PDB file of C-alpha atoms in Angstrom:
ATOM      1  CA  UNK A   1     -12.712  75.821-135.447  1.00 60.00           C
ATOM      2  CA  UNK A   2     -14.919  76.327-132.081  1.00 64.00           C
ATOM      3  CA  UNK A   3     -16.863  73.580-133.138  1.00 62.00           C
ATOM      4  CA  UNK A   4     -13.666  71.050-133.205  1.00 65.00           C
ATOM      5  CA  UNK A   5     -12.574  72.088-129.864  1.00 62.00           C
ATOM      6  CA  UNK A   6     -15.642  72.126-128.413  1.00 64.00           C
ATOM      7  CA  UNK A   7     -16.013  68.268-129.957  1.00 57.00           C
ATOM      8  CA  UNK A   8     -12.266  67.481-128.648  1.00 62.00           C
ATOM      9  CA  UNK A   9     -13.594  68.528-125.269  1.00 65.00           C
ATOM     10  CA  UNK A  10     -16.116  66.162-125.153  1.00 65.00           C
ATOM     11  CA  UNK A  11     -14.356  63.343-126.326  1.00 66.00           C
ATOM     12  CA  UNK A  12     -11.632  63.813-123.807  1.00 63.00           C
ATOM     13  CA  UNK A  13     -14.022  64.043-121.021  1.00 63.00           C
ATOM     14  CA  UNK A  14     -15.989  61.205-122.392  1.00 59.00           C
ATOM     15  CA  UNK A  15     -12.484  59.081-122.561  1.00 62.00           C
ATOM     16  CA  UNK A  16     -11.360  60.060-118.827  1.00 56.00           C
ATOM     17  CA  UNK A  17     -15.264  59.375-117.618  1.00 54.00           C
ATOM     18  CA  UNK A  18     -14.736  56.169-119.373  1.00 54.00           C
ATOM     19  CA  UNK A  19     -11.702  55.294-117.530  1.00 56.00           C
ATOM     20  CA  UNK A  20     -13.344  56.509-114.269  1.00 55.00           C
ATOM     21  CA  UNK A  21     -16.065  53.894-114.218  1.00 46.00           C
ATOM     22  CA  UNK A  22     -13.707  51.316-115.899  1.00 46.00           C
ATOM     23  CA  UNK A  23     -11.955  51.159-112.735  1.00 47.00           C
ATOM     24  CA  UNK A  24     -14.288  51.535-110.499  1.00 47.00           C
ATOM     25  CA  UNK A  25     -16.169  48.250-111.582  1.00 46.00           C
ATOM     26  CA  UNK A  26     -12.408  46.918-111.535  1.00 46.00           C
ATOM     27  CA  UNK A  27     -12.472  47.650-108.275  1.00 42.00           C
ATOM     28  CA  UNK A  28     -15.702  46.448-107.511  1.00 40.00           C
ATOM     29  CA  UNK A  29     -15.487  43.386-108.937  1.00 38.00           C
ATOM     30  CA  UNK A  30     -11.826  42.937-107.140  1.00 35.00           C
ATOM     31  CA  UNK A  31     -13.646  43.355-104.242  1.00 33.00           C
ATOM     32  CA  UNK A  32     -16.536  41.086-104.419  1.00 31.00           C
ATOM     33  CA  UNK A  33     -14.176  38.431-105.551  1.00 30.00           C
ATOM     34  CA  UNK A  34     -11.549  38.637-102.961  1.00 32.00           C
ATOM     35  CA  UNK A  35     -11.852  36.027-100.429  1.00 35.00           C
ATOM     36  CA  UNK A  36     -10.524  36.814 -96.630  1.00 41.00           C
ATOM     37  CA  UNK A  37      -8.104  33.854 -96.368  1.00 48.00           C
ATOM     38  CA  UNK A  38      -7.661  34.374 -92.680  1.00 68.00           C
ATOM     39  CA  UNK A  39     -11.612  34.137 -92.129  1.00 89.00           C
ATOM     40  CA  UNK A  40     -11.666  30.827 -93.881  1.00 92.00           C
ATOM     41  CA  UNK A  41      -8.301  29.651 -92.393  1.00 93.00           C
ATOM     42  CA  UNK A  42     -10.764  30.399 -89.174  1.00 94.00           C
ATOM     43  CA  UNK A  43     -13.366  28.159 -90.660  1.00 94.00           C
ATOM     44  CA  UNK A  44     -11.119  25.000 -91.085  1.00 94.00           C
ATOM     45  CA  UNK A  45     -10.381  25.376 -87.128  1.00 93.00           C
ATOM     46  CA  UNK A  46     -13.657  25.716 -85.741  1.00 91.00           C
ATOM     47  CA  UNK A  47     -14.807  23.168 -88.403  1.00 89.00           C
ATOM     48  CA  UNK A  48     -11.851  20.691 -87.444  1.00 88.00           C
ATOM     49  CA  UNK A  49     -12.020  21.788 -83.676  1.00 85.00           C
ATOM     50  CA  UNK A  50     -15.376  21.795 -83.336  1.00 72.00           C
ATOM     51  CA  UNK A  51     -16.151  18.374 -84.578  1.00 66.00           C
ATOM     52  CA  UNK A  52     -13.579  17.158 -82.346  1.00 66.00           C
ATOM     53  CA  UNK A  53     -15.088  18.512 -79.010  1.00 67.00           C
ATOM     54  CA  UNK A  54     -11.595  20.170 -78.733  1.00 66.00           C
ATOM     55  CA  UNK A  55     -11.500  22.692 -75.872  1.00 77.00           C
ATOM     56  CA  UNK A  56      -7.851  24.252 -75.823  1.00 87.00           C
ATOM     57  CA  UNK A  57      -5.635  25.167 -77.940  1.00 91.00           C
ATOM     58  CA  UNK A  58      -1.819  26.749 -78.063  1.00 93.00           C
ATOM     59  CA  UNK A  59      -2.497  30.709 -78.477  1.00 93.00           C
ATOM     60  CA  UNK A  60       0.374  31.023 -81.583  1.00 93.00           C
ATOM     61  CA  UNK A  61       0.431  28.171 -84.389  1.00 93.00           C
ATOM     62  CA  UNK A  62       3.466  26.692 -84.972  1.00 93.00           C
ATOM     63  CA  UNK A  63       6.339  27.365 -87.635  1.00 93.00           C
ATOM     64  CA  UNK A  64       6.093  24.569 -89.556  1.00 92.00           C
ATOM     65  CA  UNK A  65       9.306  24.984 -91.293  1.00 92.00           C
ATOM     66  CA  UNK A  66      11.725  22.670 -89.712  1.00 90.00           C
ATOM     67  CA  UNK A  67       9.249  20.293 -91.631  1.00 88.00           C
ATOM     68  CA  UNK A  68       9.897  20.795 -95.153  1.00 88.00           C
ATOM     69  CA  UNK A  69      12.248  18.807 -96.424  1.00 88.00           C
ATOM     70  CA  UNK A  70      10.465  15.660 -98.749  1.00 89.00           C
ATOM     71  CA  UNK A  71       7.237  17.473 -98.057  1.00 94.00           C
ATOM     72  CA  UNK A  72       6.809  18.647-101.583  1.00 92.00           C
ATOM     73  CA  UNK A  73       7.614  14.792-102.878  1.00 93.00           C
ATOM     74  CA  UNK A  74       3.803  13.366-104.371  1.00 93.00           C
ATOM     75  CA  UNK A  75       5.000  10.560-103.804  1.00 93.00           C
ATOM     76  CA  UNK A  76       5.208  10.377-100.146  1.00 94.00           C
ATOM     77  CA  UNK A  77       2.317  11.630-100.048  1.00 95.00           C
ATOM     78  CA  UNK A  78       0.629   9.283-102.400  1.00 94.00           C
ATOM     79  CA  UNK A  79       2.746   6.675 -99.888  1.00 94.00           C
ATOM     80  CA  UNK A  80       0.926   7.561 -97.053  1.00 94.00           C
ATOM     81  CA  UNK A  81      -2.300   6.939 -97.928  1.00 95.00           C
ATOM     82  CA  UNK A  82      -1.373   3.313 -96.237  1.00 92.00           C
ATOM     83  CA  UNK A  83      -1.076   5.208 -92.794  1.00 91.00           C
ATOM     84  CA  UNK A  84      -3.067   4.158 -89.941  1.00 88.00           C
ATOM     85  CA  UNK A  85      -4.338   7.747 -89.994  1.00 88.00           C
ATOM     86  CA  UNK A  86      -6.046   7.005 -93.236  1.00 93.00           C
ATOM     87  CA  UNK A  87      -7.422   3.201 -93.173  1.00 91.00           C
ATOM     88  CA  UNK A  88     -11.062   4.867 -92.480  1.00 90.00           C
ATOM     89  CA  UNK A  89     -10.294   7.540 -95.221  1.00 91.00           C
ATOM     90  CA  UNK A  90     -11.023   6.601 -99.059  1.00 93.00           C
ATOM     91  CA  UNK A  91      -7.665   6.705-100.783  1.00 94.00           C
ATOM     92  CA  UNK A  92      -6.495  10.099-102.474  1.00 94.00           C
ATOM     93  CA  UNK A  93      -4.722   9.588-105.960  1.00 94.00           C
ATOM     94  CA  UNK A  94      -2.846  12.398-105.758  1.00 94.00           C
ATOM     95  CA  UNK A  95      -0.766  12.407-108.826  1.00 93.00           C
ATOM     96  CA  UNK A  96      -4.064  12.132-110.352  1.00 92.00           C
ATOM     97  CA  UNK A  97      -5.086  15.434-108.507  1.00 90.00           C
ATOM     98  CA  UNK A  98      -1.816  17.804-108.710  1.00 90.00           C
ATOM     99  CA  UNK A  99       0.810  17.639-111.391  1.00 89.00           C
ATOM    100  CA  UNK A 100       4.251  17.533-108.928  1.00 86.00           C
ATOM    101  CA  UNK A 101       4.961  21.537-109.590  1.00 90.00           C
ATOM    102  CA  UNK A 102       1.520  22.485-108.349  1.00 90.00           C
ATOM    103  CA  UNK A 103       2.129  20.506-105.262  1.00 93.00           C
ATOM    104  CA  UNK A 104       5.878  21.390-104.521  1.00 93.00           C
ATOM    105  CA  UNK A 105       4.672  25.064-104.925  1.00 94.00           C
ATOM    106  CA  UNK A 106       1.589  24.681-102.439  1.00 94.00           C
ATOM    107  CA  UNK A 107       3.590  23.071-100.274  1.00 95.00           C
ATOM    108  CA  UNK A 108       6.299  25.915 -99.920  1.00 94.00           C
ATOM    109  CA  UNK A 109       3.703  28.479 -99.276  1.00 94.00           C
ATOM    110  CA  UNK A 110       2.199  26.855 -96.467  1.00 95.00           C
ATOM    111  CA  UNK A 111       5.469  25.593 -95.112  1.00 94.00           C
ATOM    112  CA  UNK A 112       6.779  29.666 -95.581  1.00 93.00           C
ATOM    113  CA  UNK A 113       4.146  31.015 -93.603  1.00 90.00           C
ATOM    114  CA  UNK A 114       5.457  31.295 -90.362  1.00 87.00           C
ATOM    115  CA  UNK A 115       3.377  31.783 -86.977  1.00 91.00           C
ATOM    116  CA  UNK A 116       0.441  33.286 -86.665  1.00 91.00           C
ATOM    117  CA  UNK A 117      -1.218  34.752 -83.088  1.00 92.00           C
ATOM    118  CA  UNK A 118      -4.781  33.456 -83.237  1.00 92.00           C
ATOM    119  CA  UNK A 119      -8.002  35.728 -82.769  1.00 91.00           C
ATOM    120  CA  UNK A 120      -9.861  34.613 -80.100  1.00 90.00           C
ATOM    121  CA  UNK A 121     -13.369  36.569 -81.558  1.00 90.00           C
ATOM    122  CA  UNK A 122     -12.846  34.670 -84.852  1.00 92.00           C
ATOM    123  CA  UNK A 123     -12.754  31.075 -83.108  1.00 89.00           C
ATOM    124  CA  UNK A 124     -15.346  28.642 -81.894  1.00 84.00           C
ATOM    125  CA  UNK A 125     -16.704  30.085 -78.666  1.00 80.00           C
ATOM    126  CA  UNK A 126     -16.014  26.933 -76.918  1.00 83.00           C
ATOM    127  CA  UNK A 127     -12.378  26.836 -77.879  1.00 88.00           C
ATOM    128  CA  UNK A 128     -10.285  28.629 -74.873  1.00 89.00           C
ATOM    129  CA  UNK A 129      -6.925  29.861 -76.304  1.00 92.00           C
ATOM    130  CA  UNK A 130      -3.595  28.871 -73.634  1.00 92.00           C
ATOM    131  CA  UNK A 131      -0.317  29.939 -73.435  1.00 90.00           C
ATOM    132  CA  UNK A 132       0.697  26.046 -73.436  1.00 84.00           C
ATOM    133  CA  UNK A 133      -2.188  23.545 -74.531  1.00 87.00           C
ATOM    134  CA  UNK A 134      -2.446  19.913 -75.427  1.00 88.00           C
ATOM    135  CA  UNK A 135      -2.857  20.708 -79.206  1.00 91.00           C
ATOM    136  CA  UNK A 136      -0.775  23.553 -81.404  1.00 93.00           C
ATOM    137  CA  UNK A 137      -1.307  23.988 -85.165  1.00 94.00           C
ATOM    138  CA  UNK A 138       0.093  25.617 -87.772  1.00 95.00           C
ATOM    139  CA  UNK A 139      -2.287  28.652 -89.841  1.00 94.00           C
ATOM    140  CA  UNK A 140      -4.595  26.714 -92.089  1.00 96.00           C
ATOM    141  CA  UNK A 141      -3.335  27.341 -96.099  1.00 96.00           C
ATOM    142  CA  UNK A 142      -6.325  27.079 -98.257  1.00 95.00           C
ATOM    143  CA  UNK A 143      -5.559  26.699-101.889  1.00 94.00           C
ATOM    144  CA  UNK A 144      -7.837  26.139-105.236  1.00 93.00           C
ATOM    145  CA  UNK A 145      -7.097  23.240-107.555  1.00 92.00           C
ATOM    146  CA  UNK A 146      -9.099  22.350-110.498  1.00 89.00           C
ATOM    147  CA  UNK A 147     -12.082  24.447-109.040  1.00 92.00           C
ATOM    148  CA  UNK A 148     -11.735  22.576-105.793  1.00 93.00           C
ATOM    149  CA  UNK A 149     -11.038  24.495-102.420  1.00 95.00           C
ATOM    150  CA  UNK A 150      -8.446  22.920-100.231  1.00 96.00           C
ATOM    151  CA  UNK A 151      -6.634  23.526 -96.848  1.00 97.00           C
ATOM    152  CA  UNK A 152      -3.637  22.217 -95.055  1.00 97.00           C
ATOM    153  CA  UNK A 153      -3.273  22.230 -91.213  1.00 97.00           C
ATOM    154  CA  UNK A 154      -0.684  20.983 -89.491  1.00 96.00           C
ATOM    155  CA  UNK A 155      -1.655  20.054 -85.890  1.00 94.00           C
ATOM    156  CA  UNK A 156       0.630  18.719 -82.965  1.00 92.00           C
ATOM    157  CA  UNK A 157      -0.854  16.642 -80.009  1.00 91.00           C
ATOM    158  CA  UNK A 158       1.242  16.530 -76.609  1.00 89.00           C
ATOM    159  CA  UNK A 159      -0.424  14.078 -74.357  1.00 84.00           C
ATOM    160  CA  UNK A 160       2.389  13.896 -71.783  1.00 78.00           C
ATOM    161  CA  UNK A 161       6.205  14.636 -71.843  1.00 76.00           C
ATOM    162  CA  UNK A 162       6.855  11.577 -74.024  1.00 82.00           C
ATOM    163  CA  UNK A 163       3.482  10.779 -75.834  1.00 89.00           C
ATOM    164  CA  UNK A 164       3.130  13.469 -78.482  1.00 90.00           C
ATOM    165  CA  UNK A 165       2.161  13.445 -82.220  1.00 92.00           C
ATOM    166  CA  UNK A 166       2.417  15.824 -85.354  1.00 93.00           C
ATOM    167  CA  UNK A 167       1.495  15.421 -88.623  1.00 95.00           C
ATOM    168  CA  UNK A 168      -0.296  17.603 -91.811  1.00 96.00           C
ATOM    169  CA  UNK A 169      -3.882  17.164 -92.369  1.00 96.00           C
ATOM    170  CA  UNK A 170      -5.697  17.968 -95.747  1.00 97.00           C
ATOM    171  CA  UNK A 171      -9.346  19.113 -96.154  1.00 96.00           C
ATOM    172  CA  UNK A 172     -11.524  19.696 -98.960  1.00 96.00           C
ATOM    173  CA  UNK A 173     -14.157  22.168 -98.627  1.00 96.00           C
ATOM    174  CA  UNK A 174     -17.544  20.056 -99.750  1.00 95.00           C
ATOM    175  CA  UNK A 175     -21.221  21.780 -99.802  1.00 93.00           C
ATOM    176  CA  UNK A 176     -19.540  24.803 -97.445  1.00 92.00           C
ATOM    177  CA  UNK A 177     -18.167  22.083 -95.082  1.00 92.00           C
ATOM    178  CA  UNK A 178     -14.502  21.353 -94.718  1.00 95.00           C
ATOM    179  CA  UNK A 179     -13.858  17.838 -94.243  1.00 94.00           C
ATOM    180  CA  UNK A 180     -11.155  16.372 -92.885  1.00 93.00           C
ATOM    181  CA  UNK A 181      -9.759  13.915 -96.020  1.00 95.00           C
ATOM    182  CA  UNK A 182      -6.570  12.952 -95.355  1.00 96.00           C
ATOM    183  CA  UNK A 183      -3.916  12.729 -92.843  1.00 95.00           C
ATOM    184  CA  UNK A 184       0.125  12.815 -93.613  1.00 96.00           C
ATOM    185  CA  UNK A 185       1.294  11.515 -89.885  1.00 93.00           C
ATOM    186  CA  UNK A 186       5.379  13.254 -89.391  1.00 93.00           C
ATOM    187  CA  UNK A 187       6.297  11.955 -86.513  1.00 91.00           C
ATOM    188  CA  UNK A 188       5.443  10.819 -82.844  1.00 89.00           C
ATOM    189  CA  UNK A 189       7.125  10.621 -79.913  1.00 84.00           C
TER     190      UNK A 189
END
């Protein structure tokens, strides 16, 4: 009888010590896995930025949600591969790339994400951060499809009261480089 408890025992410790390092390798793994979205939404600035030889830039991105509506259509996108923005570009098949619910979906999220105050320490050192500047943009949204990494910025140019720009761009993250692959121009003034 002191035998079976004493064997009960064990196998209840040995079930809870069992659980125990189940979850902490959870939890390690979880960890390792888990990508900082806001450090890489830092990346596709100072990548985008920096190649640019940008020096300013607005010190809260922009609410991008006046924009949505038709943003979420393929086909406009798929459309505006014949912009002037992309004649240097290669042309993007996108149907090929996203079925039209993974893209409507992608393009909520980043639309829904609202403003973001940007960290100074996390940006290119060259990059001075003004209450007004010459470009705004809105908080890179980096997304996976098909294995792929991908971001979407949306980025407003003011050159003077009535010469301004705005429009979505797309990168792909290539070799631990996010390029700049396509452009969807909005609107200009």
């Amino acid at each position: 009888m002191q035998k079976e408890k004493n064997v009960h025992k064990m196998i209840t410790k040995a079930k809870y010590l069992f659980i125990i390092v189940l979850v902490f390798f959870m939890t390690m793994s979880c960890n390792t896995m888990k990508i900082n979205p806001s450090n890489e939404a830092y990346e596709v600035i100072n990548s985008y930025y920096g190649s640019n030889g940008q020096k300013s830039l607005a010190k809260r991105t922009i609410d991008i949600s006046s924009y949505s509506k038709g943003l979420d259509d393929i086909s406009a996108w798929q459309d505006a591969n014949n912009d002037l923005g992309n004649m240097d570009r290669p042309r993007i098949d996108f149907p090929f790339m996203f079925n039209s619910d993974e893209f409507s979906g992608v393009i909520k999220k980043f639309v829904g994400q609202g403003t973001v105050k940007l960290d100074k320490k996390k940006l290119n050192g060259n990059i001075e951060l003004k209450q007004k500047a010459k470009n705004s943009i809105s908080f890179p949204y980096i997304f996976t499809n098909n294995g792929t990494k991908y971001a979407l910025m949306y980025v407003e140019v003011t050159e003077g009261p009535e010469n301004a720009t705005g429009g979505i761009t797309m990168f792909r993250l290539e070799k631990g480089v996010w390029k700049d692959i396509f452009y969807f121009h909005l609107w200009i003034s």
